[in-house]
Short mmCIF file of C-alpha atoms in Angstrom, two decimals:
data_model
loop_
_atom_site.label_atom_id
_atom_site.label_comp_id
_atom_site.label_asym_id
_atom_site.label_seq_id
_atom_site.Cartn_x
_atom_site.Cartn_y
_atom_site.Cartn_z
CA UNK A 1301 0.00 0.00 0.00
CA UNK A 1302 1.37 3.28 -0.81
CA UNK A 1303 0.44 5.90 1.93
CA UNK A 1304 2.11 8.63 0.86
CA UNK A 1305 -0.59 9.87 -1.11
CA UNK A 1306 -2.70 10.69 1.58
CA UNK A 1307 -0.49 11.99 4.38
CA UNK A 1308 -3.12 14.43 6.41
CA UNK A 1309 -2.07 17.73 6.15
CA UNK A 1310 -1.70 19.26 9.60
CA UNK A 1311 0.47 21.76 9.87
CA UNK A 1312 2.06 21.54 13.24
CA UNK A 1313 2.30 18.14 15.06
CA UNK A 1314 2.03 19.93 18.44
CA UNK A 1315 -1.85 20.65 17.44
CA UNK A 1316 -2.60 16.81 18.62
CA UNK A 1317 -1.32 17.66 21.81
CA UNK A 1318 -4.15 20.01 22.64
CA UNK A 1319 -6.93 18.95 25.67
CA UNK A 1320 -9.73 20.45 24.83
CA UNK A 1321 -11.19 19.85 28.17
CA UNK A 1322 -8.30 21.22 29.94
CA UNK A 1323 -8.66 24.21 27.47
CA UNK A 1324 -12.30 24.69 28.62
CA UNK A 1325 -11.44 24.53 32.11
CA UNK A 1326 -8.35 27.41 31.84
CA UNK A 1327 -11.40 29.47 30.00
CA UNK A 1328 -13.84 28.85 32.72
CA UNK A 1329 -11.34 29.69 35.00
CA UNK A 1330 -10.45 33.18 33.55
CA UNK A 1331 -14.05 34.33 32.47
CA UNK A 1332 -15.62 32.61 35.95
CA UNK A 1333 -17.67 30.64 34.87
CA UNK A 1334 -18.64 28.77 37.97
CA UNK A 1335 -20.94 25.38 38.01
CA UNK A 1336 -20.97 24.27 41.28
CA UNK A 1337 -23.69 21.41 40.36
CA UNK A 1338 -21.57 20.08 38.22
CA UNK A 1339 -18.59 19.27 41.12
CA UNK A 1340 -17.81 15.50 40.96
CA UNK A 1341 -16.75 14.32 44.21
CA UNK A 1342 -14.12 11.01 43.92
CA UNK A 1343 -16.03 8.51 45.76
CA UNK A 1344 -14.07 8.34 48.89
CA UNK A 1345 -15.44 11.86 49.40
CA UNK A 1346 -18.87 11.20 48.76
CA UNK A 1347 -19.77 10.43 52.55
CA UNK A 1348 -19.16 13.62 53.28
CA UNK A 1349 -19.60 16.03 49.80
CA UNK A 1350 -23.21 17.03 51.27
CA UNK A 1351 -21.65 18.54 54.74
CA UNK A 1352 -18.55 19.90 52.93
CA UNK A 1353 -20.79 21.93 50.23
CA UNK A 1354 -23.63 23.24 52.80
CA UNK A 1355 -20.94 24.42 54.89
CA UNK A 1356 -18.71 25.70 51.97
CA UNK A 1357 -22.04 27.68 50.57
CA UNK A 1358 -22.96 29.41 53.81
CA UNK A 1359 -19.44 30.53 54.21
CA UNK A 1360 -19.25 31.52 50.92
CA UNK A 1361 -22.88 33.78 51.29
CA UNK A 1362 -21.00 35.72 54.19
CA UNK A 1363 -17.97 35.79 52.29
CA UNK A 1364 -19.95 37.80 49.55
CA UNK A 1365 -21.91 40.05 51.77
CA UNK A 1366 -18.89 41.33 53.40
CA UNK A 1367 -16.53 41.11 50.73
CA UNK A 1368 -17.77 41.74 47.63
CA UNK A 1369 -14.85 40.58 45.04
CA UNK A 1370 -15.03 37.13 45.64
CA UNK A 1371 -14.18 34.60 42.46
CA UNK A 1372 -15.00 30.95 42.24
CA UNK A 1373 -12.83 28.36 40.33
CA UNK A 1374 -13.84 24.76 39.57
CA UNK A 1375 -11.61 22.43 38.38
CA UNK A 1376 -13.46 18.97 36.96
CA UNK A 1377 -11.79 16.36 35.13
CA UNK A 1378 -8.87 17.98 35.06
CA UNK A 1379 -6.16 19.85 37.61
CA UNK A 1380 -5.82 23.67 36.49
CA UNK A 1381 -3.36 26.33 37.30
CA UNK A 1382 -4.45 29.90 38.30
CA UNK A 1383 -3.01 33.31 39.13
CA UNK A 1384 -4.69 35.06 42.03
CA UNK A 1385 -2.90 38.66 43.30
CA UNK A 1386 0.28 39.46 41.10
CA UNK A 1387 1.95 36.09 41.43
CA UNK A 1388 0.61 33.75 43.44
CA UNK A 1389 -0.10 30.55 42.06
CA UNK A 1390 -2.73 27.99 42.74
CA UNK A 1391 -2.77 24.74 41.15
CA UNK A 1392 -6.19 23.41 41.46
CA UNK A 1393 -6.67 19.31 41.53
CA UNK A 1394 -9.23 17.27 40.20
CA UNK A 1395 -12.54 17.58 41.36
CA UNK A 1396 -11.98 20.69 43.30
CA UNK A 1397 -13.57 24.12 43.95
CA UNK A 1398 -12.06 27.56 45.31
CA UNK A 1399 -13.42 30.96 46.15
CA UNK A 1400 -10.98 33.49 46.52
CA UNK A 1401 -11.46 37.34 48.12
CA UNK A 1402 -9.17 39.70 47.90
CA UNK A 1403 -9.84 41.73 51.07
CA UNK A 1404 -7.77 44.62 50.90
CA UNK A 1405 -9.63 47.03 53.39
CA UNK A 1406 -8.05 44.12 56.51
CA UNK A 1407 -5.11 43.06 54.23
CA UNK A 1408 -6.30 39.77 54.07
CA UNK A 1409 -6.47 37.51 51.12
CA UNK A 1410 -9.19 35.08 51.89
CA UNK A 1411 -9.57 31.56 49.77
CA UNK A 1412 -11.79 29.05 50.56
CA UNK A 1413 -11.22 25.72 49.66
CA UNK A 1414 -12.99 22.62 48.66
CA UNK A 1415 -11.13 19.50 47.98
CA UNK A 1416 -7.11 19.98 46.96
CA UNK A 1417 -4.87 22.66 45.87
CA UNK A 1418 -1.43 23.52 45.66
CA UNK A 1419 -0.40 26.90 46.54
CA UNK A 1420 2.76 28.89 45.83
CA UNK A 1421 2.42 32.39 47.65
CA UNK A 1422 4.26 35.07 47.08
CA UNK A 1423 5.88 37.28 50.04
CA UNK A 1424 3.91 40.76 50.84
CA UNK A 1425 4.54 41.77 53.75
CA UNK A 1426 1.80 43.96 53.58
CA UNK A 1427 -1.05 41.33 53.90
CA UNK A 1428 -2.07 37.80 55.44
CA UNK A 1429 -2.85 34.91 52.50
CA UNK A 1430 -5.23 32.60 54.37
CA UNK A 1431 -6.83 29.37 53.37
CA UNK A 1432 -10.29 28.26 55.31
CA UNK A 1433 -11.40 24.67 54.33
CA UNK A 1434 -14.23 22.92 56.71
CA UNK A 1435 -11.91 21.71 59.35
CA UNK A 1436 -8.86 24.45 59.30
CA UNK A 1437 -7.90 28.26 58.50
CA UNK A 1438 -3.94 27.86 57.35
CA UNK A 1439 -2.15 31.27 57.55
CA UNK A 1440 1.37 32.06 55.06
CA UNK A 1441 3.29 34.45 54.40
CA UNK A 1442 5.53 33.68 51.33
CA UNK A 1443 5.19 29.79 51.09
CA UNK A 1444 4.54 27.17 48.83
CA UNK A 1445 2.45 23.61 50.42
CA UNK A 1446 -0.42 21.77 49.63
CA UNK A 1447 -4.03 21.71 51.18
CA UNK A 1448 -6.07 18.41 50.60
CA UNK A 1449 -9.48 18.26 52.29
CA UNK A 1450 -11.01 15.32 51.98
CA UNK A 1451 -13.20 12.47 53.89
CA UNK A 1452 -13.67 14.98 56.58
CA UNK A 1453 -9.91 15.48 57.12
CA UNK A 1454 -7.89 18.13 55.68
CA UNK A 1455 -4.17 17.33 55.05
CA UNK A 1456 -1.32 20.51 54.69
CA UNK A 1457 2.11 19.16 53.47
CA UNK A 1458 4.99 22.30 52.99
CA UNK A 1459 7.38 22.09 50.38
CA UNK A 1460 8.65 25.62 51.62
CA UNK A 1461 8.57 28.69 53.95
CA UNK A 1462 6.55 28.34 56.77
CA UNK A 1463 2.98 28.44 57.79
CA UNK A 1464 0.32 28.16 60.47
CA UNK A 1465 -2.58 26.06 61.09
CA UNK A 1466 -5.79 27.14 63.45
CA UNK A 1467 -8.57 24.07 63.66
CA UNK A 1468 -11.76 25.52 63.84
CA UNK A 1469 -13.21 22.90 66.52
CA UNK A 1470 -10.70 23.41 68.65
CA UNK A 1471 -9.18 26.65 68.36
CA UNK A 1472 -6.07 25.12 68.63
CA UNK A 1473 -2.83 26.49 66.77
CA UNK A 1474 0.02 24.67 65.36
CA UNK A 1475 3.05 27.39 64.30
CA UNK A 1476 5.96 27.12 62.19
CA UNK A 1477 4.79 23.94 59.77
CA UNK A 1478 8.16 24.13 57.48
CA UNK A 1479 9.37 22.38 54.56
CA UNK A 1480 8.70 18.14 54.77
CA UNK A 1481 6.22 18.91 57.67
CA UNK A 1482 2.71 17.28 56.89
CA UNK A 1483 -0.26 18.07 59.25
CA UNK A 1484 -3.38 16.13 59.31
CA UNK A 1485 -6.23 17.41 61.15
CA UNK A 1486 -9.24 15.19 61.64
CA UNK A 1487 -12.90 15.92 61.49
CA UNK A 1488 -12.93 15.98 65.81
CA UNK A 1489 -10.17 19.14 65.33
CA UNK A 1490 -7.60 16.75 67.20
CA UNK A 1491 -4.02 17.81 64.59
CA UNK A 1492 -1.45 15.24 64.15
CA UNK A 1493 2.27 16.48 62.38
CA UNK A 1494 4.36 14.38 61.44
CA UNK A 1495 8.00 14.55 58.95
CA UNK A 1496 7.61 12.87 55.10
CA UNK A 1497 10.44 11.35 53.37
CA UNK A 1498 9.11 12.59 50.34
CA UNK A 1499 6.51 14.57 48.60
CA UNK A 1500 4.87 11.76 46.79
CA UNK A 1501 1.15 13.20 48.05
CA UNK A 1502 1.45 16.10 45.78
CA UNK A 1503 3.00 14.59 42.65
CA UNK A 1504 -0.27 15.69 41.10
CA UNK A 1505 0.68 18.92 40.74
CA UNK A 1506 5.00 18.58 41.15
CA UNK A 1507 5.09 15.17 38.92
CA UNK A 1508 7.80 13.65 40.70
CA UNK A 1509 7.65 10.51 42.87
CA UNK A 1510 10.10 8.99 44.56
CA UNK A 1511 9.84 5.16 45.56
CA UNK A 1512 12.32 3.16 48.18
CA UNK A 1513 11.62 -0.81 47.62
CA UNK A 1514 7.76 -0.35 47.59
CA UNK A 1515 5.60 -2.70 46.89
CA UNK A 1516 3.62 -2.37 43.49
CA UNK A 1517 0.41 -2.00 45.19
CA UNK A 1518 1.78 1.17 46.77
CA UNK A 1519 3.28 2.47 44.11
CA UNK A 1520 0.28 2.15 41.70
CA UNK A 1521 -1.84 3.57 44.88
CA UNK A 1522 0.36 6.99 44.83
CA UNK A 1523 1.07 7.03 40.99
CA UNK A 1524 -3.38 6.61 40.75
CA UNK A 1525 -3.43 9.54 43.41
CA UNK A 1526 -0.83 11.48 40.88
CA UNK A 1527 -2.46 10.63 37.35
CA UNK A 1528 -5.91 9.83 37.51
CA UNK A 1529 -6.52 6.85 36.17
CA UNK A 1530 -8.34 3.15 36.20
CA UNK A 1531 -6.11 0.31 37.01
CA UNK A 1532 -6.53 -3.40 38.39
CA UNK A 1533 -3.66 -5.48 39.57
CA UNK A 1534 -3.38 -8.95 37.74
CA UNK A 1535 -1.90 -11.32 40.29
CA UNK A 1536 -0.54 -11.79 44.36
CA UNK A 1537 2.78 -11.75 42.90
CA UNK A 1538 2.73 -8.70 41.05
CA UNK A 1539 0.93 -6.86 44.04
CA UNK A 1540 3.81 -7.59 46.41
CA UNK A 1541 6.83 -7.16 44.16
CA UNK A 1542 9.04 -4.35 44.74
CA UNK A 1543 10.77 -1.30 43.43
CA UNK A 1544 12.93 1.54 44.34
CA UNK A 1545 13.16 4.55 41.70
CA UNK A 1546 12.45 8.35 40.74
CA UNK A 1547 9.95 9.82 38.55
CA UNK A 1548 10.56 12.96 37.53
CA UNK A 1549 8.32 15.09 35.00
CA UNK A 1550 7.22 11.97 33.46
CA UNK A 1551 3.85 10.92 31.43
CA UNK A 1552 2.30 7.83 32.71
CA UNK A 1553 3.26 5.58 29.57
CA UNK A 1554 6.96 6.50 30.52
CA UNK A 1555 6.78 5.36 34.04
CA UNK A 1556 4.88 2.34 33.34
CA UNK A 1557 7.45 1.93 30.79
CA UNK A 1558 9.97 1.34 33.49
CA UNK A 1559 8.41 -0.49 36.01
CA UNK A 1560 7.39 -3.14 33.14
CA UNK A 1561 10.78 -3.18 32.10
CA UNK A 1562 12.15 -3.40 35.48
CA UNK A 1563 10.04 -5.93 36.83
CA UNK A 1564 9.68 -7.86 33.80
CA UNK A 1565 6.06 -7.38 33.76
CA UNK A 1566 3.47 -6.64 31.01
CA UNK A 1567 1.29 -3.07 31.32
CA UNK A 1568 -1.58 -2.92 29.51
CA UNK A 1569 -4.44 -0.47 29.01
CA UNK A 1570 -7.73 -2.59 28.02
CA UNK A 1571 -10.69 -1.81 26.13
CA UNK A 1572 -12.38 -0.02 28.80
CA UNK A 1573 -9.01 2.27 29.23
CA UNK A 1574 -7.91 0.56 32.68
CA UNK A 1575 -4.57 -0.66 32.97
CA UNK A 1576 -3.84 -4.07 33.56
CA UNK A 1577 -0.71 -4.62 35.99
CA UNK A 1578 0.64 -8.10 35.79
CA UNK A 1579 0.83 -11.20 33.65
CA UNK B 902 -31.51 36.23 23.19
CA UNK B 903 -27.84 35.10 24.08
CA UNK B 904 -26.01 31.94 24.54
CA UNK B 905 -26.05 29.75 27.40
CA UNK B 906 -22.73 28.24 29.78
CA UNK B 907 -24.07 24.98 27.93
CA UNK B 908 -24.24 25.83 24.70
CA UNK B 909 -21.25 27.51 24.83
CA UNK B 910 -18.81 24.82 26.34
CA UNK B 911 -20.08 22.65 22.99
CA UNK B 912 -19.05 25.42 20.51
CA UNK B 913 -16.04 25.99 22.20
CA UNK B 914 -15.07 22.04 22.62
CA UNK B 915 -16.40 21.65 19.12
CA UNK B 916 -14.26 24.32 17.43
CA UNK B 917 -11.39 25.28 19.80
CA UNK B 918 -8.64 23.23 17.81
CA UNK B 919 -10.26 24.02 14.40
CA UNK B 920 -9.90 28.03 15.11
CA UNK B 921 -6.40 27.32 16.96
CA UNK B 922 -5.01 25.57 13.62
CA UNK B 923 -6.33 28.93 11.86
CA UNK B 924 -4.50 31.35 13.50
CA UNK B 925 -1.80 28.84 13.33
CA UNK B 926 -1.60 29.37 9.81
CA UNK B 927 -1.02 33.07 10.36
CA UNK B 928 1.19 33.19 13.53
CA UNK B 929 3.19 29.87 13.11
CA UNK B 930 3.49 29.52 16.90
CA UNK B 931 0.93 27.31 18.31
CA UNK B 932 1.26 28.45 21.54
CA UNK B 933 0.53 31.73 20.87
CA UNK B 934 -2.09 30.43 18.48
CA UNK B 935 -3.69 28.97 21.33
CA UNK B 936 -3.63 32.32 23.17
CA UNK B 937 -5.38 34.37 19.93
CA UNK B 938 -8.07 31.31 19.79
CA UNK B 939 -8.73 31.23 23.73
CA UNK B 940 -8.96 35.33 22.89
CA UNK B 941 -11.47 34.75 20.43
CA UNK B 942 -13.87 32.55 22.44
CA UNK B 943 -13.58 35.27 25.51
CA UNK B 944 -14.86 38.00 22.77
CA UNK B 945 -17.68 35.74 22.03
CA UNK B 946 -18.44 34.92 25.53
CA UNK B 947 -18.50 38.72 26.25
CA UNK B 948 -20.92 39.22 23.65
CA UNK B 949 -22.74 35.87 24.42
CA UNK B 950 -26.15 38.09 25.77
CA UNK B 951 -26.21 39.69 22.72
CA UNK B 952 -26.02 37.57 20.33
CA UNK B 953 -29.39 36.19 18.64
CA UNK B 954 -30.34 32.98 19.21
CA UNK B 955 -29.34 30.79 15.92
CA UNK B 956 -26.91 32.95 14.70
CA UNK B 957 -23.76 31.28 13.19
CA UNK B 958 -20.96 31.88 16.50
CA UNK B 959 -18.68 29.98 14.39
CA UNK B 960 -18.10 32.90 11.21
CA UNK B 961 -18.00 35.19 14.57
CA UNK B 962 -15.31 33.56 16.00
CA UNK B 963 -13.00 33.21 12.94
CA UNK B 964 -13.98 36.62 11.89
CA UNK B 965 -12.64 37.86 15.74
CA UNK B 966 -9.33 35.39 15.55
CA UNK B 967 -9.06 36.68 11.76
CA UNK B 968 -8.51 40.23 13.40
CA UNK B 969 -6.56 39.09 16.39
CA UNK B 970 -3.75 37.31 13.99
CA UNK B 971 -3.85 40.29 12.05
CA UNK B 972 -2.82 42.69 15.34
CA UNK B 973 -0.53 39.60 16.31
CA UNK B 974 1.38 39.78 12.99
CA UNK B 975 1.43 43.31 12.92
CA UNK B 976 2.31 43.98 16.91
CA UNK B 977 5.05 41.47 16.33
CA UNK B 978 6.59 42.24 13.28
CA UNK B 979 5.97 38.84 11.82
CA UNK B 980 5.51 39.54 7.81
CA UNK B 981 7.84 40.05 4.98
CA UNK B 982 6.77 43.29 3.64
CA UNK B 983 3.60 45.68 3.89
CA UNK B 984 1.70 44.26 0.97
CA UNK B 985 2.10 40.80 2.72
CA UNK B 986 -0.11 42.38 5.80
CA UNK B 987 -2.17 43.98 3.94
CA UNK B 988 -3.38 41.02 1.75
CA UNK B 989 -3.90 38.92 5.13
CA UNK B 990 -5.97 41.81 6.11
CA UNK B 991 -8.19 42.06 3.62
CA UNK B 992 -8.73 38.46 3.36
CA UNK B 993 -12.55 37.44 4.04
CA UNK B 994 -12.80 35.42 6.79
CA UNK B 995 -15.94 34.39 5.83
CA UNK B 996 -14.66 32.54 2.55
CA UNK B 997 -11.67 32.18 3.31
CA UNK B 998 -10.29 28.42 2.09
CA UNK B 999 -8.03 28.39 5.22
CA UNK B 1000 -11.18 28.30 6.83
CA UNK B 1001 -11.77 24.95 5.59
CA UNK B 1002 -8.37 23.94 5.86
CA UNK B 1003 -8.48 24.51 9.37
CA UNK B 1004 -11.34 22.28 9.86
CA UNK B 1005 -9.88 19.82 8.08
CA UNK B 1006 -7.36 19.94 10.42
CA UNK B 1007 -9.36 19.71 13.35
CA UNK B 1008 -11.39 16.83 12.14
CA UNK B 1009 -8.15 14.34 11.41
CA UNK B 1010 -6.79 15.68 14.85
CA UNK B 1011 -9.65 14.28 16.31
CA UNK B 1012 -9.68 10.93 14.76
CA UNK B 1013 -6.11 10.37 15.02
CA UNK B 1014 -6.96 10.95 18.67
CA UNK B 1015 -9.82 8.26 19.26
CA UNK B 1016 -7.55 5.59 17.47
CA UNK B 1017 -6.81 3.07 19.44
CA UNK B 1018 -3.51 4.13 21.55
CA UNK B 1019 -1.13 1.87 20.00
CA UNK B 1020 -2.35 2.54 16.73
CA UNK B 1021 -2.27 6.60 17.65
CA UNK B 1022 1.29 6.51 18.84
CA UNK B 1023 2.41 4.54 15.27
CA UNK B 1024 0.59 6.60 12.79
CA UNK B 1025 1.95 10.42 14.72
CA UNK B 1026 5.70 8.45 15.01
CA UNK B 1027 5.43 7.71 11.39
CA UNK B 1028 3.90 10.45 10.03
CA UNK B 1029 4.61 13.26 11.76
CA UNK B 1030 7.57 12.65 13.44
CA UNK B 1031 9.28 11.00 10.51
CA UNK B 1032 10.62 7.69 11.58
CA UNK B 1033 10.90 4.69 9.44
CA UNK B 1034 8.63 1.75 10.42
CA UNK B 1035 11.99 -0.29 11.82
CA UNK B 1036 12.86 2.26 14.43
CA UNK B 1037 9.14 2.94 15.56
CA UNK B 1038 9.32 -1.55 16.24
CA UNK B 1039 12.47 -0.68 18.13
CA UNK B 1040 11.28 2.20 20.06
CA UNK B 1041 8.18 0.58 20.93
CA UNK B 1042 9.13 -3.25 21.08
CA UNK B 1043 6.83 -4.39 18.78
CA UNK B 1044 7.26 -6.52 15.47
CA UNK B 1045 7.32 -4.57 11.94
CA UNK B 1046 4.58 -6.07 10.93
CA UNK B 1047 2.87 -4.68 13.77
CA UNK B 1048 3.52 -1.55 12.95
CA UNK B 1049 2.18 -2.01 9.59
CA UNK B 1050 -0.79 -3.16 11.02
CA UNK B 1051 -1.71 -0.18 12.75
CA UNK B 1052 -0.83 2.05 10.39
CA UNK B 1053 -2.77 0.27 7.92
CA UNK B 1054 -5.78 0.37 10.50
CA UNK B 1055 -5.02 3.82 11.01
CA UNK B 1056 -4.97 5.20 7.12
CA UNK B 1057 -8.43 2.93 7.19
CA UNK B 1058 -10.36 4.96 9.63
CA UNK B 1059 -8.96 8.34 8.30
CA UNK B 1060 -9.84 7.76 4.93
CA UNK B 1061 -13.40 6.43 6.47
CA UNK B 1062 -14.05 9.39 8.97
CA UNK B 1063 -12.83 11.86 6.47
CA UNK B 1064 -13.29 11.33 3.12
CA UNK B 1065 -16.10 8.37 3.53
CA UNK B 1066 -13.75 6.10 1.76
CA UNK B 1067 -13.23 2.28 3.33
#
C-alpha cells in the first residue's frame, strides 16, 4: 500500500497535543464561569460532599456580603493552574472548587477551599494569605504547600517557607509547619504532624515521585493519586513485588514503561481504558 | 436572546482546535495560536447576551481570531513586507479556504486521537515525526509487521471518517 498519497495535512504536530477539556477549564477559569452542580466528588469523598458543600455555601454567602470581590474556580476532570494577586499561584486538583477574596480594606487575602490545591504564595509583607477549608484556616506568608481536604480530614504538606494552622473545633494552633512537615487534622479538630520522606502526596501537581523498595500496590496507589486513572492489579505476585526509583516530570506511559521493564512485567491499558498490571 | 454556559462549552469544545489551527496558519506559533483562539472565544463569551439565538458563532469567531492574527502579525513584526499584511488583512474570513483547511485539520486531529492508543502513537511516530517503520518496532518493542498493522488500520479509519472512503 502506498500511503504517501494521503499523508493528512496538519500543519504543526504539536496541534494533537491540545486537551480540549483542559482548554475549557483554563477558560472557565479566567471568564468565571462557575458550576458548582456540576462538582464531581471522587467517591471516597462522597460520605461527606453534602456537609462539605452546605458548609462551603454558607461561608461563601457571608464571604460575599462582606466582601464583595469574591471569584470561584472549579476544576473537573482535570487539575488547572491559576493566578490570584500578582503572582501567586494555585494549582487546582481534580474535582476541586475555590473561592478566593481579595480583602484589601483588613489586608487579608481570603480563599476558601474545597477539595485539593497547591499553593505557591508570594511574600507581601503587607497582607495575610489565608486558606479556610471545613476543618482548618492555614495562615502564610511567602510559602509554597499543599491543602487536601477530603473524607472529613484536611491534610497541609509544605514544600517551603513556613505556615500556620488554626482548627476551627478546637481553636487550637500549630506554628511554624516548614518544609517536609505534613499536618493532618481530623474531622474531631484533634491535629497530628508528622516529617515525610518525600513529597509523593502532591506529585499531582509537582510530577515527581520517589519510591524506596515499595511494593507495586503502593506504588500504583500513589502514581493513581498522581495521574488519575483506572487500574486493576493482575496477580498476588505482582501486588507484592518491589521497586525503588524516581519519577521525575514523566507521562504515565513512561513510568509504566519502566516499572514493566524493570520488573519484567506486562502493562496494559484494556478496552475499557484501565490498565492491567501483571501477567 | 444570548447563549447559554451549555451551549457555549459545545461550541467551544467543538471548534477550539479548528480556530487554533487557523491562526496557526497566520502566527506559526501554536502556543501563541492557542492564546489568539482562547482570545477569540472570551470576545464571544462577552458578547454571548447579545447575540441572537441561531446565529452562526462559528463565522463570529474566525472573523474575531481573523482580526486578532492580524494585530498579532502586525504587533510582532511577523511579515515580509507591507503588501504581505495587507493582503492577510483584507482576506474574508468568511470565505476564506483556510477556513476549511483549518477544519480539516481539526477533524483528522480528532480521529487520530480516538484511534486506538497503539495505533495513535504509530501513525503520529510515522507520520509526523518521521521515523521509518523499523525504528518505531524498536522504540516501541513491537514486530514490523505490527507496525504495519496499525498504520494500515489507522490510514483505514482516516480515509473512512474523512473522506467516507473504506
Amino acid at each position: 500500500m502506498n500511503h504517501n498519497n494521503d499523508i493528512p495535512p496538519v500543519s504543526d504536530r504539536r496541534l494533537f497535543d491540545i486537551d480540549t477539556d483542559l482548554e475549557w477549564a483554563r477558560f472557565k477559569a479566567a471568564a468565571g464561569i462557575c458550576e458548582p452542580k456540576t462538582i464531581k466528588f471522587a467517591r471516597y469523598w462522597k460520605a461527606a460532599a453534602s456537609i462539605v458543600l452546605v458548609a462551603g455555601l454558607g461561608l461563601l454567602g457571608y464571604n460575599q456580603l462582606s466582601k464583595p470581590k469574591a471569584e470561584t474556580i472549579v476544576a473537573d476532570s482535570q487539575a488547572i493552574e491559576t493566578t490570584v494577586e500578582t503572582s501567586t499561584q494555585i494549582s487546582l486538583n481534580r474535582n476541586s472548587k475555590l473561592t478566593c477574596t481579595d480583602n484589601r480594606k483588613n489586608g487579608q487575602f481570603n480563599v476558601y477551599l474545597e477539595g485539593e490545591a497547591y499553593f505557591d504564595v508570594e511574600k507581601n509583607p503587607g497582607r495575610t494569605f489565608m486558606i479556610d477549608t471545613k476543618g482548618v484556616t492555614v495562615t502564610v506568608r511567602g510559602t509554597s504547600f499543599d491543602v487536601c481536604e477530603a473524607g472529613g480530614n484536611t491534610t497541609i504538606t509544605v514544600t517551603s517557607g513556613n505556615v500556620e494552622v488554626k482548627s476551627h473545633a478546637t481553636d487550637q494552633t500549630v506554628q511554624n509547619l516548614t518544609r517536609g512537615k505534613q499536618l493532618v487534622c481530623h474531622p474531631d479538630g484533634k491535629m497530628e504532624v508528622k516529617t515525610v520522606d518525600n513529597f509523593n502526596c502532591i506529585a499531582w501537581k509537582l510530577h515527581k515521585l520517589e519510591f524506596n523498595d515499595q511494593t507495586v500496590e503502593d506504588i500504583m496507589r500513589q502514581l493513581q493519586a498522581a495521574y488519575g486513572f483506572k487500574y486493576r492489579i493482575a496477580d498476588q505476585a505482582t501486588k507484592s513485588a518491589k521497586l525503588t526509583g524516581t519519577f521525575d516530570q514523566q507521562d504515565i506511559k513512561a513510568v509504566f514503561n519502566v516499572i514493566s521493564q524493570t520488573l519484567d512485567i506486562d502493562i496494559a491499558q484494556d478496552a475499557d481504558g484501565t490498565w492491567i498490571v501483571g501477567k | 436572546m444570548g447563549i447559554d454556559t451549555k451551549t457555549f462549552e459545545t461550541v467551544f469544545k467543538q471548534n477550539f482546535v479548528s480556530v487554533t489551527a487557523y491562526c496557526n496558519k497566520y502566527v506559526r506559533d501554536t502556543e501563541d495560536a492557542k492564546d489568539l483562539a482562547h482570545r477569540a472565544f472570551m470576545k464571544v463569551w462577552e458578547k454571548r447576551e447579545e447575540i441572537p439565538q441561531g446565529s452562526n458563532v462559528r463565522a463570529l469567531l474566525y472573523k474575531i481570531a481573523h482580526n486578532l492574527s492580524v494585530n498579532y502579525l502586525r504587533d510582532h513584526k511577523k511579515f515580509a513586507s507591507e503588501d504581505e499584511l495587507e493582503a492577510v488583512e483584507c482576506e474574508n474570513s468568511e470565505t476564506s479556504t483556510d477556513i476549511e483547511a483549518a477544519e480539516l485539520e481539526a477533524a483528522i486531529i480528532d480521529t487520530i486521537n480516538h484511534m486506538p492508543e497503539k495505533s495513535r502513537t504509530v501513525f503520529l511516530m510515522s507520520r509526523y515525526d518521521k521515523l521509518t517503520n523499523t525504528s518505531i518496532a524498536d522504540q516501541l518493542g513491537i514486530s514490523i509487521k505490527t507496525v504495519e498493522a496499525h498504520m494500515t488500520a489507522a490510514l483505514k479509519m482516516l480515509r473512512k471518517k474523512i473522506w467516507g472512503k473504506e
